[in-house]
Tab-separated table of C-alpha atoms and ligand atoms in Angstrom:
chain	number	residue	atom	x	y	z
A	1	UNK	CA	-17.318	80.163	-6.969
A	2	UNK	CA	-17.646	77.359	-4.400
A	3	UNK	CA	-14.625	75.260	-3.430
A	4	UNK	CA	-16.791	72.122	-3.498
A	5	UNK	CA	-20.249	71.157	-4.701
A	6	UNK	CA	-21.403	67.872	-3.167
A	7	UNK	CA	-24.006	65.869	-5.090
A	8	UNK	CA	-26.123	63.749	-2.706
A	9	UNK	CA	-27.208	64.510	0.858
A	10	UNK	CA	-26.814	60.997	2.277
A	11	UNK	CA	-24.577	60.166	5.246
A	12	UNK	CA	-21.426	60.395	3.137
A	13	UNK	CA	-22.385	63.635	1.388
A	14	UNK	CA	-23.062	65.147	4.821
A	15	UNK	CA	-19.690	63.789	6.078
A	16	UNK	CA	-17.981	65.511	3.118
A	17	UNK	CA	-19.711	68.778	4.032
A	18	UNK	CA	-18.487	68.495	7.633
A	19	UNK	CA	-14.915	67.838	6.463
A	20	UNK	CA	-15.073	70.814	4.066
A	21	UNK	CA	-16.367	73.074	6.840
A	22	UNK	CA	-13.599	71.959	9.198
A	23	UNK	CA	-10.987	72.764	6.525
A	24	UNK	CA	-12.490	76.226	5.954
A	25	UNK	CA	-13.646	75.442	2.395
A	26	UNK	CA	-16.878	76.798	0.938
A	27	UNK	CA	-19.332	74.083	-0.088
A	28	UNK	CA	-22.918	73.294	-0.979
A	29	UNK	CA	-24.745	69.962	-0.781
A	30	UNK	CA	-27.396	69.376	-3.452
A	31	UNK	CA	-29.826	66.514	-2.812
A	32	UNK	CA	-32.557	65.339	-5.169
A	33	UNK	CA	-34.908	64.130	-2.422
A	34	UNK	CA	-35.292	64.749	1.287
A	35	UNK	CA	-32.284	64.800	3.619
A	36	UNK	CA	-30.729	61.305	3.791
A	37	UNK	CA	-33.188	60.288	1.086
A	38	UNK	CA	-32.034	56.659	0.787
A	39	UNK	CA	-32.278	56.055	4.528
A	40	UNK	CA	-35.698	57.680	4.512
A	41	UNK	CA	-36.797	55.122	1.909
A	42	UNK	CA	-35.427	52.096	3.798
A	43	UNK	CA	-37.975	49.745	5.435
A	44	UNK	CA	-39.628	51.486	8.381
A	45	UNK	CA	-38.815	48.456	10.560
A	46	UNK	CA	-35.118	48.418	9.644
A	47	UNK	CA	-32.313	48.005	12.226
A	48	UNK	CA	-28.732	48.787	11.153
A	49	UNK	CA	-26.223	45.948	11.374
A	50	UNK	CA	-23.583	48.505	12.405
A	51	UNK	CA	-23.294	49.790	15.923
A	52	UNK	CA	-24.051	53.490	16.268
A	53	UNK	CA	-20.440	54.668	16.708
A	54	UNK	CA	-19.572	53.136	13.318
A	55	UNK	CA	-22.234	55.305	11.664
A	56	UNK	CA	-20.917	58.515	13.238
A	57	UNK	CA	-19.585	61.216	10.944
A	58	UNK	CA	-17.331	64.182	11.671
A	59	UNK	CA	-16.566	62.751	15.121
A	60	UNK	CA	-20.056	63.733	16.335
A	61	UNK	CA	-21.370	61.160	18.847
A	62	UNK	CA	-24.396	59.092	17.781
A	63	UNK	CA	-26.038	58.181	21.075
A	64	UNK	CA	-28.538	55.310	21.101
A	65	UNK	CA	-29.910	53.159	23.906
A	66	UNK	CA	-29.262	49.821	22.213
A	67	UNK	CA	-26.034	49.260	20.323
A	68	UNK	CA	-27.593	48.950	16.854
A	69	UNK	CA	-29.683	51.937	15.831
A	70	UNK	CA	-32.993	51.788	13.986
A	71	UNK	CA	-33.843	53.812	10.874
A	72	UNK	CA	-35.680	56.563	12.800
A	73	UNK	CA	-32.654	57.127	15.074
A	74	UNK	CA	-30.301	57.373	12.095
A	75	UNK	CA	-32.589	59.879	10.369
A	76	UNK	CA	-32.689	61.913	13.586
A	77	UNK	CA	-28.892	61.771	13.933
A	78	UNK	CA	-28.023	62.870	10.388
A	79	UNK	CA	-30.662	65.622	10.471
A	80	UNK	CA	-29.344	66.977	13.781
A	81	UNK	CA	-25.772	66.842	12.461
A	82	UNK	CA	-26.850	68.887	9.413
A	83	UNK	CA	-28.978	71.439	11.233
A	84	UNK	CA	-26.734	72.024	14.239
A	85	UNK	CA	-23.801	72.621	11.894
A	86	UNK	CA	-25.905	75.019	9.779
A	87	UNK	CA	-24.893	73.118	6.665
A	88	UNK	CA	-25.844	74.687	3.346
A	89	UNK	CA	-28.069	72.043	1.707
A	90	UNK	CA	-30.499	72.319	-1.198
A	91	UNK	CA	-33.190	69.627	-1.033
A	92	UNK	CA	-35.518	68.262	-3.728
A	93	UNK	CA	-33.091	69.575	-6.343
A	94	UNK	CA	-31.722	66.903	-8.689
A	95	UNK	CA	-28.356	67.510	-10.373
A	96	UNK	CA	-28.821	66.893	-14.080
A	97	UNK	CA	-25.412	67.665	-15.576
A	98	UNK	CA	-21.851	68.854	-15.037
A	99	UNK	CA	-19.766	70.802	-17.554
A	100	UNK	CA	-16.020	71.430	-17.366
A	101	UNK	CA	-14.971	75.111	-17.376
A	102	UNK	CA	-11.465	76.667	-17.400
A	103	UNK	CA	-11.216	76.887	-13.611
A	104	UNK	CA	-13.757	74.369	-12.379
A	105	UNK	CA	-17.233	73.077	-13.152
A	106	UNK	CA	-20.717	74.331	-13.922
A	107	UNK	CA	-23.303	72.157	-12.216
A	108	UNK	CA	-26.866	72.230	-13.535
A	109	UNK	CA	-29.817	71.178	-11.402
A	110	UNK	CA	-33.560	71.141	-12.065
A	111	UNK	CA	-33.750	74.503	-10.259
A	112	UNK	CA	-30.457	76.388	-10.654
A	113	UNK	CA	-26.882	76.528	-11.965
A	114	UNK	CA	-23.839	76.530	-9.679
A	115	UNK	CA	-20.119	76.995	-10.154
A	116	UNK	CA	-17.531	75.019	-8.165
A	117	UNK	CA	-13.817	74.309	-8.356
A	118	UNK	CA	-14.384	70.681	-7.301
A	119	UNK	CA	-17.307	68.282	-7.325
A	120	UNK	CA	-17.901	65.357	-4.970
A	121	UNK	CA	-20.267	62.706	-6.309
A	122	UNK	CA	-21.853	60.892	-3.341
A	123	UNK	CA	-25.007	59.692	-5.041
A	124	UNK	CA	-25.168	56.211	-3.501
A	125	UNK	CA	-26.853	53.222	-5.113
A	126	UNK	CA	-30.426	53.027	-3.880
A	127	UNK	CA	-32.276	54.777	-6.716
A	128	UNK	CA	-32.019	52.126	-9.429
A	129	UNK	CA	-33.109	48.521	-8.748
A	130	UNK	CA	-31.419	45.596	-10.467
A	131	UNK	CA	-34.161	44.142	-12.646
A	132	UNK	CA	-35.034	40.461	-12.983
A	133	UNK	CA	-35.430	40.798	-16.743
A	134	UNK	CA	-38.422	38.434	-16.956
A	135	UNK	CA	-41.950	38.730	-18.364
A	136	UNK	CA	-44.405	40.398	-15.987
A	137	UNK	CA	-41.782	42.353	-14.049
A	138	UNK	CA	-43.589	45.614	-14.777
A	139	UNK	CA	-46.851	44.457	-13.129
A	140	UNK	CA	-47.826	46.690	-10.166
A	141	UNK	CA	-47.671	43.703	-7.794
A	142	UNK	CA	-43.876	43.478	-8.302
A	143	UNK	CA	-41.970	45.574	-5.750
A	144	UNK	CA	-38.274	46.416	-5.544
A	145	UNK	CA	-38.723	48.485	-2.391
A	146	UNK	CA	-40.309	47.337	0.842
A	147	UNK	CA	-41.662	49.601	3.551
A	148	UNK	CA	-43.833	47.661	5.987
A	149	UNK	CA	-44.964	44.028	6.513
A	150	UNK	CA	-48.619	44.678	7.451
A	151	UNK	CA	-49.512	45.440	3.838
A	152	UNK	CA	-48.836	41.783	2.941
A	153	UNK	CA	-50.938	40.092	5.648
A	154	UNK	CA	-52.888	37.077	4.309
A	155	UNK	CA	-51.229	37.418	0.897
A	156	UNK	CA	-49.160	34.950	-1.114
A	157	UNK	CA	-45.747	36.577	-1.343
A	158	UNK	CA	-42.773	35.425	-3.411
A	159	UNK	CA	-39.460	36.902	-2.215
A	160	UNK	CA	-36.600	36.764	-4.723
A	161	UNK	CA	-33.054	36.866	-3.340
A	162	UNK	CA	-31.193	35.750	-0.258
A	163	UNK	CA	-29.472	38.907	0.916
A	164	UNK	CA	-30.258	40.734	4.144
A	165	UNK	CA	-33.092	42.702	2.519
A	166	UNK	CA	-34.740	39.569	1.084
A	167	UNK	CA	-34.495	37.627	4.341
A	168	UNK	CA	-35.843	40.541	6.402
A	169	UNK	CA	-38.815	40.812	4.042
A	170	UNK	CA	-39.457	37.047	4.187
A	171	UNK	CA	-39.371	36.867	7.984
A	172	UNK	CA	-41.299	40.062	8.646
A	173	UNK	CA	-44.124	39.354	6.171
A	174	UNK	CA	-44.335	35.733	7.380
A	175	UNK	CA	-44.776	37.044	10.951
A	176	UNK	CA	-47.613	39.302	9.792
A	177	UNK	CA	-49.489	36.382	8.271
A	178	UNK	CA	-48.239	36.256	4.683
A	179	UNK	CA	-47.682	32.914	2.935
A	180	UNK	CA	-44.047	33.313	1.935
A	181	UNK	CA	-42.061	31.508	-0.768
A	182	UNK	CA	-38.361	32.312	-1.165
A	183	UNK	CA	-36.698	31.866	-4.553
A	184	UNK	CA	-32.918	31.619	-4.120
A	185	UNK	CA	-30.405	31.310	-6.964
A	186	UNK	CA	-27.711	29.615	-4.858
A	187	UNK	CA	-27.852	26.506	-2.710
A	188	UNK	CA	-28.107	28.258	0.671
A	189	UNK	CA	-29.138	31.443	2.460
A	190	UNK	CA	-26.383	33.998	1.840
A	191	UNK	CA	-23.558	33.852	4.384
A	192	UNK	CA	-23.712	37.674	4.460
A	193	UNK	CA	-27.103	37.617	6.211
A	194	UNK	CA	-26.858	39.167	9.695
A	195	UNK	CA	-25.520	36.508	12.068
A	196	UNK	CA	-28.448	36.862	14.458
A	197	UNK	CA	-31.034	36.581	11.653
A	198	UNK	CA	-29.594	33.682	9.630
A	199	UNK	CA	-30.509	30.874	12.126
A	200	UNK	CA	-34.058	32.267	12.294
A	201	UNK	CA	-34.645	31.979	8.532
A	202	UNK	CA	-32.895	28.592	8.307
A	203	UNK	CA	-35.128	27.226	11.059
A	204	UNK	CA	-38.320	28.688	9.520
A	205	UNK	CA	-37.411	27.003	6.220
A	206	UNK	CA	-36.571	23.710	7.965
A	207	UNK	CA	-39.890	23.592	9.842
A	208	UNK	CA	-41.785	24.486	6.625
A	209	UNK	CA	-43.203	27.820	7.843
A	210	UNK	CA	-41.470	29.528	4.923
A	211	UNK	CA	-41.132	27.630	1.634
A	212	UNK	CA	-37.775	28.001	-0.092
A	213	UNK	CA	-36.651	26.910	-3.573
A	214	UNK	CA	-32.839	26.778	-3.801
A	215	UNK	CA	-30.832	26.661	-7.062
A	216	UNK	CA	-33.952	28.194	-8.555
A	217	UNK	CA	-35.020	31.293	-10.445
A	218	UNK	CA	-38.244	33.118	-11.133
A	219	UNK	CA	-39.094	32.796	-14.842
A	220	UNK	CA	-42.389	34.648	-15.352
A	221	UNK	CA	-44.868	36.705	-13.341
A	222	UNK	CA	-48.586	36.909	-14.119
A	223	UNK	CA	-51.525	38.579	-12.369
A	224	UNK	CA	-52.405	35.521	-10.223
A	225	UNK	CA	-49.407	33.157	-10.409
A	226	UNK	CA	-45.671	32.851	-11.132
A	227	UNK	CA	-43.364	30.306	-12.801
A	228	UNK	CA	-40.270	29.112	-10.932
A	229	UNK	CA	-37.495	27.087	-12.548
A	230	UNK	CA	-36.389	24.565	-9.896
A	231	UNK	CA	-33.914	21.634	-10.033
A	232	UNK	CA	-37.028	19.416	-10.377
A	233	UNK	CA	-38.392	21.361	-13.328
A	234	UNK	CA	-40.704	24.315	-13.921
A	235	UNK	CA	-43.454	24.845	-11.360
A	236	UNK	CA	-46.321	27.345	-11.225
A	237	UNK	CA	-47.596	28.636	-7.878
A	238	UNK	CA	-50.427	31.040	-7.019
A	239	UNK	CA	-49.175	34.517	-6.112
A	240	UNK	CA	-50.349	37.978	-4.992
A	241	UNK	CA	-47.060	39.914	-4.651
A	242	UNK	CA	-43.465	39.507	-5.817
A	243	UNK	CA	-40.770	41.181	-3.703
A	244	UNK	CA	-37.781	41.363	-6.041
A	245	UNK	CA	-35.039	42.054	-3.502
A	246	UNK	CA	-32.339	41.690	-6.135
A	247	UNK	CA	-30.285	44.710	-5.176
A	248	UNK	CA	-29.703	48.194	-6.497
A	249	UNK	CA	-27.028	49.856	-8.596
A	250	UNK	CA	-25.455	53.308	-8.907
A	251	UNK	CA	-26.552	55.588	-11.752
A	252	UNK	CA	-23.844	54.576	-14.227
A	253	UNK	CA	-25.038	56.813	-17.071
A	254	UNK	CA	-24.802	59.856	-14.750
A	255	UNK	CA	-21.162	58.970	-14.013
A	256	UNK	CA	-20.353	58.305	-17.680
A	257	UNK	CA	-21.920	61.613	-18.732
A	258	UNK	CA	-19.369	63.474	-16.608
A	259	UNK	CA	-16.503	61.546	-18.236
A	260	UNK	CA	-15.855	58.971	-15.520
A	261	UNK	CA	-14.504	55.730	-16.957
A	262	UNK	CA	-16.218	52.535	-15.768
A	263	UNK	CA	-14.694	49.046	-15.827
A	264	UNK	CA	-16.232	46.657	-18.338
A	265	UNK	CA	-17.072	43.839	-15.937
A	266	UNK	CA	-18.535	45.490	-12.838
A	267	UNK	CA	-18.848	49.117	-13.963
A	268	UNK	CA	-16.439	50.154	-11.224
A	269	UNK	CA	-15.565	53.822	-11.698
A	270	UNK	CA	-11.925	54.765	-12.174
A	271	UNK	CA	-10.528	56.630	-9.153
A	272	UNK	CA	-7.366	57.034	-7.126
A	273	UNK	CA	-7.945	54.998	-3.927
A	274	UNK	CA	-5.678	57.340	-1.938
A	275	UNK	CA	-7.502	60.563	-2.811
A	276	UNK	CA	-10.857	59.335	-4.229
A	277	UNK	CA	-10.318	61.617	-7.230
A	278	UNK	CA	-11.837	60.103	-10.363
A	279	UNK	CA	-10.108	60.023	-13.747
A	280	UNK	CA	-11.684	63.477	-14.290
A	281	UNK	CA	-9.523	65.974	-12.347
A	282	UNK	CA	-11.528	67.815	-9.699
A	283	UNK	CA	-14.384	65.276	-9.666
A	284	UNK	CA	-14.218	63.050	-6.581
A	285	UNK	CA	-16.252	59.964	-5.643
A	286	UNK	CA	-17.424	59.259	-2.100
A	287	UNK	CA	-19.474	56.539	-0.461
A	288	UNK	CA	-21.116	53.509	-1.968
A	289	UNK	CA	-21.128	54.984	-5.505
A	290	UNK	CA	-17.477	53.842	-5.871
A	291	UNK	CA	-18.503	50.184	-5.768
A	292	UNK	CA	-19.824	49.668	-9.288
A	293	UNK	CA	-22.039	46.562	-9.176
A	294	UNK	CA	-20.233	45.470	-5.981
A	295	UNK	CA	-22.409	47.686	-3.792
A	296	UNK	CA	-22.238	45.139	-0.957
A	297	UNK	CA	-18.576	46.060	-0.364
A	298	UNK	CA	-19.332	49.629	0.725
A	299	UNK	CA	-21.210	50.881	3.755
A	300	UNK	CA	-21.391	54.039	5.826
A	301	UNK	CA	-18.959	52.262	8.174
A	302	UNK	CA	-16.110	51.902	5.715
A	303	UNK	CA	-16.767	54.819	3.362
A	304	UNK	CA	-17.163	57.703	5.826
A	305	UNK	CA	-13.358	58.062	5.676
A	306	UNK	CA	-13.684	59.190	2.044
A	307	UNK	CA	-14.713	62.638	3.305
A	308	UNK	CA	-11.357	63.415	4.943
A	309	UNK	CA	-9.375	61.770	2.125
A	310	UNK	CA	-11.035	64.024	-0.454
A	311	UNK	CA	-10.859	67.241	1.530
A	312	UNK	CA	-7.190	66.591	2.428
A	313	UNK	CA	-6.422	66.231	-1.289
A	314	UNK	CA	-8.293	69.398	-2.228
A	315	UNK	CA	-6.494	71.346	0.526
A	316	UNK	CA	-3.100	69.893	-0.503
A	317	UNK	CA	-3.663	70.902	-4.145
A	318	UNK	CA	-4.597	74.442	-3.090
A	319	UNK	CA	-1.397	75.066	-1.140
B	1	FAD	C1	-31.482	47.924	4.139
B	1	FAD	C2	-30.083	48.472	4.260
B	1	FAD	C3	-29.396	48.387	5.462
B	1	FAD	C4	-28.118	48.931	5.595
B	1	FAD	N1	-27.455	48.834	6.806
B	1	FAD	C5	-26.233	49.394	6.938
B	1	FAD	C6	-25.510	49.333	8.179
B	1	FAD	O1	-25.965	48.765	9.151
B	1	FAD	N2	-24.289	49.914	8.250
B	1	FAD	C7	-23.723	50.554	7.186
B	1	FAD	O2	-22.603	51.071	7.348
B	1	FAD	N3	-24.354	50.611	6.002
B	1	FAD	C8	-25.589	50.052	5.856
B	1	FAD	N4	-26.224	50.093	4.640
B	1	FAD	C9	-25.567	50.728	3.512
B	1	FAD	C10	-25.646	52.214	3.641
B	1	FAD	O3	-26.952	52.633	3.922
B	1	FAD	C11	-25.159	52.878	2.392
B	1	FAD	O4	-23.859	52.409	2.185
B	1	FAD	C12	-25.154	54.375	2.626
B	1	FAD	O5	-26.446	54.895	2.521
B	1	FAD	C13	-24.193	55.024	1.739
B	1	FAD	O6	-24.274	56.409	1.961
B	1	FAD	P1	-24.096	57.359	0.731
B	1	FAD	O7	-24.191	58.733	1.288
B	1	FAD	O8	-22.907	56.944	-0.051
B	1	FAD	O9	-25.350	57.024	-0.214
B	1	FAD	P2	-26.900	57.290	0.007
B	1	FAD	O10	-27.275	57.202	1.430
B	1	FAD	O11	-27.609	56.432	-0.971
B	1	FAD	O12	-27.050	58.817	-0.416
B	1	FAD	C14	-26.962	59.236	-1.762
B	1	FAD	C15	-27.883	60.412	-1.957
B	1	FAD	O13	-27.680	60.969	-3.249
B	1	FAD	C16	-28.926	61.425	-3.733
B	1	FAD	N5	-28.815	61.564	-5.188
B	1	FAD	C17	-28.682	60.579	-6.111
B	1	FAD	N6	-28.595	61.102	-7.357
B	1	FAD	C18	-28.673	62.452	-7.215
B	1	FAD	C19	-28.641	63.546	-8.141
B	1	FAD	N7	-28.499	63.362	-9.453
B	1	FAD	N8	-28.761	64.815	-7.659
B	1	FAD	C20	-28.879	65.020	-6.320
B	1	FAD	N9	-28.915	64.022	-5.404
B	1	FAD	C21	-28.805	62.759	-5.845
B	1	FAD	C22	-29.905	60.356	-3.265
B	1	FAD	O14	-31.229	60.840	-3.227
B	1	FAD	C23	-29.360	60.028	-1.871
B	1	FAD	O15	-29.951	60.781	-0.834
B	1	FAD	C24	-27.506	49.552	4.488
B	1	FAD	C25	-28.190	49.635	3.271
B	1	FAD	C26	-29.463	49.086	3.142
B	1	FAD	C27	-30.166	49.188	1.803
C-alpha cells in the first residue's frame, strides 16, 4: 500500500511528489492527460506573470534568460524535474473514484486500482469552463480555450471577459488582423490585468482599434451575428468567433463524490488551512483546487507550499 496517491500531475502534484520523496514516503502521481496537462493546454504564446524562481518547486532552480518564463520553458522545467527525480507518474489515466477502506483508500482509475493510506487531490481548475448560459453557446464557433492568434486573422471576433486571458486574446488576435470587440460586464478593464499589458489594451480601446462595450453582456450567439445588451440597449453585430474567456472552475462533483464538503456560496472545499487536510481524514487538497469559484486567488506561486504542509502532517501523524 502506498503512503500517498497524488491525483493530478500539474506543478503542485509534482511538488507534492518531491516533498513525499524527500520525506521517504512511497507515492504515485496519477494524471489524466499529459504531464502538466493544464500548462500544456495554455495559449502557445503565453508568458507567466510570475518570475521563474516563484514557479520553482522542491527548491530546484528554474533557470530562464528573461525573468518571466514562457509556456515552453515551464513545460521543459516541470518535465525535467519529474524525469531527473525518477518520479513514479502514470499519464493519460483519469481517476474516476475513491472509496474509504479500514486503513486507507482504494483509488479507481480508467486503467487500474490502487491502494493508498492518504490521497492528495491536486486536480486544478482548468478542465471545466464557466459557461455563459446563453442561447448559441454550444455553436462550434464559441471557444473557451485559446491556443494561437493566427487562426483568427481577418475574422470578426467577440471576446467576453476582462481578465488576463480575455485581454491577451483581444490584443493578440487584433495584432494578427482580427476585428475585435470586447464585451465587459464591469465599467473598466480588470485591475488584475498584468500591469504591463493594461495600458496597452486601454490605449487600443481609446484609439478605437479594439471596440469595447462596458457594463454590457452577451445575450445570444448565432451563426453569423451576436446580440449584446449595452447601457444604450440591445445591439446586434456581425460575428465569426466568440472567445468566452469567462474562467474555469474545479470539478466540484468529483470533490463531493469523495465526501468533501463545499461551501454554499463559492463551493470552497472544507479543509484545515494549516495542514490542507480536507474534512475527510487522509484526503488532502493542494493547489488551485482549494479555491472553489475563487480560482484567481491561487497560483503556483502561493500554493506550492501546500506540498510541504501536507507531507509534514502525514509524517507527524505517522510518528
Ligand atoms: C493563462 C494562465 C496564466 C497563468 N499564469 C500564472 C503565473 O504566472 N504564475 C502562477 O503562479 N500561476 C499562474 N497561473 C495559474 C497556475 O497555472 C495554476 O494555479 C496552476 O496550474 C495550479 O497548479 P495545479 O497543479 O494546482 O493545477 P493544474 O496545473 O491545473 O494541474 C492539475 C492536473 O490535474 C489533472 N487532473 C484533473 N482531474 C483529474 C483526474 N480526475 N484524474 C487525474 N488527473 C486529473 C489535470 O489534467 C491537470 O494536469 C496561470 C493560469 C492561467 C490559466
